[in-house]
Amino acid sequence: MPSLIDLHMHSSVSDGILPPRAVIALAAARGVKVLSLTDHDTTAGLDEAAHGAHEHGLELVTGVEISATWRGRGIHVLGYAIDPTAPALAAGLERTRDLRRERARAIVMRLKRHALPGDELYELAAGGADVVTRTHLARALVARGLVQDPAEAYKRWLGHGCPGHVPANFCALAEVVGWIVASGGYAAVAHPLRYQFSAGTRRTFLSEFKAAGGVGIEVVTGGQSPTQVEAAMGLALRVGLDGSIGSDFHDPAIPWNPPGRLANLPACLQPIWMRPGFPQGAASIR
Ligand code: MN
Ligand code: MN
Ligand code: MN
């Protein structure tokens, strides 16, 4: 049975495939009742998402997934129940999108040195969305027939150790959490097991996240095994963070994380969606 709540989804405003309205329509068709659209570093899809939610009788909580840096590593922080017009948040997101554009330009400069059509790739990548990501560059490489699929784009050109790899350089974790808190929202660490940390470093990271004002951690994400849910649950209990759940949906062609295909949040955890600012209907969902 699909989950009634899904707090992590992407639209074509960032690196998802479907426009916000179509994301909501799909979530509704799959039985989701409460959701958050959490595009990377932009809130530009939230108005359209709100209309879609109204149309389909769903409840929407404002959201965003912000790229941050901690000890030189890229980290994703989810912001929920944010006010997208709050000045610090809006300015921070704009700064982050600038950093993404700078990174994309640095990547295509490197690709040009390997005789790839860098300017054309940049135009293709930056054309549609409000934010340019490496996913867009990977798709541009596919569109130009330079690789078969996005996976090959990362393997040959964009990934660690490849000619087009440029390390991420986003704003500091504490600063990013601060933008979310200042906008009246709640910060949660996205997909905590995806970062290549040792166990000790992961706990230090989460403690610093909490000290900066973070309150949540994504315990259930799309395609996770029960063992991974348990590991994330352990982190939430140990550090004292509310639990969040979300599919990280991007693309209807990817079979393993459609909207709402999620395990329930373990009963020992406090759901982040019980906090004030989340839709009323969320309170009855476990
Ligand atoms: Mn993404
Ligand atoms: Mn992410
Ligand atoms: Mn995501």
Coordinates of C-alpha atoms and ligand atoms in Angstrom, one line a residue:
M1 CA 0.0 0.0 0.0
P2 CA 1.4 3.4 -0.9
S3 CA 2.2 5.9 1.8
L4 CA -0.3 8.7 2.3
I5 CA 2.5 11.2 2.7
D6 CA 5.5 11.9 0.5
L7 CA 7.8 14.8 1.5
H8 CA 10.5 14.6 -1.2
M9 CA 9.7 15.1 -4.9
H10 CA 11.3 16.9 -7.9
S11 CA 9.7 18.6 -10.9
S12 CA 11.1 20.0 -14.2
V13 CA 11.7 23.3 -12.3
S14 CA 14.9 21.5 -11.1
D15 CA 16.1 18.1 -12.4
G16 CA 12.8 16.2 -12.4
I17 CA 11.0 15.3 -15.7
L18 CA 7.4 16.3 -15.1
P19 CA 6.1 19.8 -14.5
P20 CA 4.9 20.5 -10.9
R21 CA 1.2 20.0 -11.8
A22 CA 2.0 16.6 -13.4
V23 CA 4.0 15.5 -10.3
I24 CA 1.0 16.3 -8.1
A25 CA -1.4 14.5 -10.5
L26 CA 0.8 11.4 -10.4
A27 CA 1.1 11.5 -6.6
A28 CA -2.7 11.9 -6.3
A29 CA -3.3 8.9 -8.7
R30 CA -1.0 6.8 -6.5
G31 CA -3.0 7.7 -3.4
V32 CA -0.8 10.3 -1.7
K33 CA -2.7 12.8 0.4
V34 CA 0.0 15.1 1.8
L35 CA 3.1 16.0 -0.1
S36 CA 5.9 18.4 -0.5
L37 CA 7.6 19.5 -3.7
T38 CA 11.3 19.8 -2.9
D39 CA 13.1 21.0 -6.0
H40 CA 16.8 21.6 -5.8
D41 CA 17.7 25.2 -4.8
T42 CA 14.5 26.7 -6.1
T43 CA 11.0 27.4 -4.9
A44 CA 9.8 28.4 -8.4
G45 CA 7.5 25.4 -8.8
L46 CA 5.6 25.9 -5.5
D47 CA 2.8 28.1 -6.9
E48 CA 2.0 25.7 -9.7
A49 CA 2.2 22.8 -7.2
A50 CA -0.3 24.6 -4.9
H51 CA -2.8 24.9 -7.8
G52 CA -2.2 21.2 -8.7
A53 CA -2.8 20.2 -5.1
H54 CA -6.0 22.2 -4.9
E55 CA -7.2 20.6 -8.2
H56 CA -6.6 17.1 -6.9
G57 CA -7.6 17.6 -3.3
L58 CA -4.2 17.0 -1.8
E59 CA -2.5 19.0 0.9
L60 CA 0.8 20.6 0.1
V61 CA 3.6 21.7 2.4
T62 CA 6.1 24.2 0.9
G63 CA 9.5 22.6 0.4
V64 CA 12.9 22.8 -1.1
E65 CA 16.1 20.7 -1.2
I66 CA 19.1 22.9 -0.7
S67 CA 22.7 22.0 -1.6
A68 CA 25.2 22.7 1.2
T69 CA 28.8 22.0 2.0
W70 CA 30.1 20.4 5.2
R71 CA 33.8 19.5 5.6
G72 CA 34.2 19.8 1.8
R73 CA 31.4 17.4 1.1
G74 CA 28.1 18.2 -0.7
I75 CA 25.1 17.7 1.6
H76 CA 21.4 18.0 0.8
V77 CA 19.1 19.8 3.3
L78 CA 15.4 19.6 3.0
G79 CA 13.4 22.7 4.1
Y80 CA 9.7 22.3 5.0
A81 CA 7.0 24.7 5.8
I82 CA 9.3 27.5 4.6
D83 CA 8.2 31.0 3.5
P84 CA 9.6 31.2 0.0
T85 CA 9.5 35.0 0.1
A86 CA 11.6 35.3 3.3
P87 CA 14.6 37.5 2.3
A88 CA 17.5 35.4 3.7
L89 CA 16.1 32.2 2.1
A90 CA 15.4 33.8 -1.3
A91 CA 18.8 35.4 -1.4
G92 CA 20.5 32.2 -0.2
L93 CA 18.8 30.1 -2.9
E94 CA 19.8 32.7 -5.5
R95 CA 23.4 32.5 -4.4
T96 CA 23.2 28.7 -4.5
R97 CA 21.8 28.7 -8.1
D98 CA 24.7 31.1 -9.0
L99 CA 27.2 28.6 -7.6
R100 CA 25.6 25.9 -9.6
R101 CA 25.8 27.9 -12.8
E102 CA 29.5 28.6 -12.0
R103 CA 30.1 24.9 -11.5
A104 CA 28.3 24.0 -14.7
R105 CA 30.4 26.5 -16.6
A106 CA 33.6 25.2 -15.1
I107 CA 32.6 21.6 -16.1
V108 CA 31.9 22.6 -19.7
M109 CA 35.2 24.4 -19.8
R110 CA 36.9 21.2 -18.9
L111 CA 34.9 19.2 -21.4
K112 CA 35.8 21.6 -24.2
R113 CA 39.5 20.8 -23.5
H114 CA 38.5 17.3 -24.4
A115 CA 37.0 18.4 -27.7
L116 CA 33.4 18.2 -26.5
P117 CA 30.9 21.0 -27.6
G118 CA 30.9 22.7 -24.3
D119 CA 28.9 25.8 -25.1
E120 CA 26.2 23.8 -26.8
L121 CA 26.1 21.4 -23.8
Y122 CA 25.7 24.4 -21.4
E123 CA 22.9 25.9 -23.5
L124 CA 21.1 22.5 -23.6
A125 CA 21.6 22.0 -19.9
A126 CA 20.6 25.5 -18.8
G127 CA 17.7 25.9 -21.2
G128 CA 14.6 24.6 -19.5
A129 CA 14.8 24.7 -15.7
D130 CA 15.2 27.3 -13.0
V131 CA 18.4 25.7 -11.9
V132 CA 21.2 23.9 -13.8
T133 CA 22.4 20.7 -12.3
R134 CA 24.8 17.9 -13.3
T135 CA 21.8 15.8 -14.2
H136 CA 21.0 18.4 -16.9
L137 CA 24.6 18.2 -18.2
A138 CA 24.3 14.4 -18.2
R139 CA 21.1 14.6 -20.2
A140 CA 22.7 17.1 -22.6
L141 CA 25.5 14.7 -23.2
V142 CA 22.9 12.0 -24.0
A143 CA 20.9 14.4 -26.2
R144 CA 24.1 15.2 -28.3
G145 CA 24.7 11.5 -28.8
L146 CA 28.0 11.7 -26.9
V147 CA 26.9 9.0 -24.4
Q148 CA 24.2 6.3 -24.3
D149 CA 22.6 7.3 -21.0
P150 CA 23.1 9.5 -17.9
A151 CA 24.9 6.7 -16.1
E152 CA 27.6 6.6 -18.8
A153 CA 27.8 10.4 -18.7
Y154 CA 28.8 10.3 -15.0
K155 CA 31.1 7.3 -15.6
R156 CA 33.0 8.8 -18.5
W157 CA 32.8 12.6 -18.0
L158 CA 31.2 14.0 -14.9
G159 CA 31.9 11.6 -12.0
H160 CA 34.8 11.6 -9.5
G161 CA 38.1 11.3 -11.3
C162 CA 36.6 12.1 -14.7
P163 CA 37.8 14.9 -17.1
G164 CA 34.7 17.0 -16.3
H165 CA 34.6 16.6 -12.5
V166 CA 34.5 19.8 -10.6
P167 CA 34.0 19.5 -6.8
A168 CA 30.8 21.1 -5.4
N169 CA 31.3 24.3 -3.5
F170 CA 28.0 25.4 -1.9
C171 CA 27.3 27.5 1.2
A172 CA 28.1 26.1 4.6
L173 CA 25.7 23.7 6.2
A174 CA 25.0 25.9 9.3
E175 CA 24.3 28.9 7.0
V176 CA 21.8 26.9 4.9
V177 CA 20.0 25.6 8.0
G178 CA 19.9 29.2 9.2
W179 CA 18.1 30.3 6.0
I180 CA 15.4 27.7 6.5
V181 CA 14.9 28.4 10.2
A182 CA 14.8 32.2 9.5
S183 CA 12.0 31.6 7.0
G184 CA 9.9 29.9 9.7
G185 CA 10.6 26.4 8.3
Y186 CA 12.1 23.1 9.5
A187 CA 15.4 21.7 8.2
A188 CA 15.9 17.9 7.7
V189 CA 18.9 16.0 6.3
A190 CA 18.0 14.3 3.0
H191 CA 19.0 10.7 2.4
P192 CA 21.5 10.5 5.3
L193 CA 23.1 7.2 4.2
R194 CA 24.1 8.5 0.8
Y195 CA 27.1 10.5 2.1
Q196 CA 30.3 8.6 2.2
F197 CA 31.1 9.2 5.9
S198 CA 32.5 7.0 8.5
A199 CA 30.1 6.2 11.3
G200 CA 31.8 8.6 13.6
T201 CA 31.9 11.4 11.1
R202 CA 28.2 10.9 10.3
R203 CA 27.3 11.4 13.9
T204 CA 29.5 14.5 14.2
F205 CA 27.8 15.8 11.0
L206 CA 24.3 15.2 12.4
S207 CA 25.2 16.7 15.8
E208 CA 26.5 19.9 14.1
F209 CA 23.3 19.9 11.9
K210 CA 21.2 19.8 15.0
A211 CA 23.3 22.5 16.8
A212 CA 22.7 24.7 13.7
G213 CA 18.9 24.4 14.2
G214 CA 18.1 21.3 12.2
V215 CA 15.3 19.2 13.5
G216 CA 14.7 16.3 11.1
I217 CA 16.3 13.4 9.2
E218 CA 14.9 11.5 6.2
V219 CA 14.5 8.0 7.6
V220 CA 12.7 6.5 4.7
T221 CA 13.6 7.3 1.1
G222 CA 12.6 5.7 -2.2
G223 CA 14.1 2.3 -2.9
Q224 CA 15.6 1.8 0.6
S225 CA 15.9 -1.6 2.1
P226 CA 14.5 -2.3 5.6
T227 CA 18.1 -2.5 6.9
Q228 CA 18.8 1.0 5.6
V229 CA 15.6 2.3 7.2
E230 CA 16.7 0.8 10.5
A231 CA 20.2 2.4 10.2
A232 CA 18.6 5.8 9.6
M233 CA 16.2 5.2 12.4
G234 CA 19.1 4.5 14.7
L235 CA 20.7 7.9 13.7
A236 CA 17.5 9.7 14.4
L237 CA 17.1 8.2 17.8
R238 CA 20.8 8.7 18.7
V239 CA 21.0 12.4 17.7
G240 CA 17.4 13.2 18.6
L241 CA 15.8 14.2 15.3
D242 CA 12.3 13.9 14.0
G243 CA 11.8 11.5 11.2
S244 CA 10.8 12.4 7.6
I245 CA 9.8 10.2 4.6
G246 CA 10.0 10.9 0.9
S247 CA 10.5 9.1 -2.4
D248 CA 13.0 11.5 -4.0
F249 CA 10.9 11.1 -7.2
H250 CA 12.4 12.5 -10.3
D251 CA 11.3 10.6 -13.4
P252 CA 8.3 8.3 -14.1
A253 CA 10.6 6.1 -16.2
I254 CA 12.6 5.1 -13.1
P255 CA 10.7 2.2 -11.6
W256 CA 12.0 2.1 -8.0
N257 CA 10.9 5.4 -6.4
P258 CA 7.5 6.5 -7.7
P259 CA 5.6 9.0 -5.5
G260 CA 4.3 7.3 -2.3
R261 CA 6.2 4.0 -2.6
L262 CA 7.6 4.2 0.9
A263 CA 7.7 2.2 4.1
N264 CA 6.0 3.7 7.1
L265 CA 8.1 5.8 9.5
P266 CA 9.2 3.5 12.4
A267 CA 6.7 3.9 15.3
C268 CA 9.5 4.9 17.8
L269 CA 10.1 8.2 15.9
Q270 CA 8.4 11.5 16.1
P271 CA 7.1 12.4 12.6
I272 CA 8.3 15.8 11.5
W273 CA 4.9 16.4 9.9
M274 CA 3.3 16.7 13.4
R275 CA 4.9 20.1 13.8
P276 CA 2.9 23.3 13.4
G277 CA 3.0 24.6 9.8
F278 CA 2.4 21.2 8.2
P279 CA -1.1 20.6 6.7
Q280 CA -3.9 19.6 9.1
G281 CA -4.5 16.3 7.4
A282 CA -0.9 15.2 8.0
A283 CA -1.5 14.9 11.8
S284 CA -3.5 11.7 11.4
I285 CA -0.9 10.0 9.2
R286 CA 1.7 7.6 10.7
Ligands
MN1 MN 18.0 15.5 -8.2
MN2 MN 19.3 14.9 -2.8
MN3 MN 16.1 15.0 -4.0

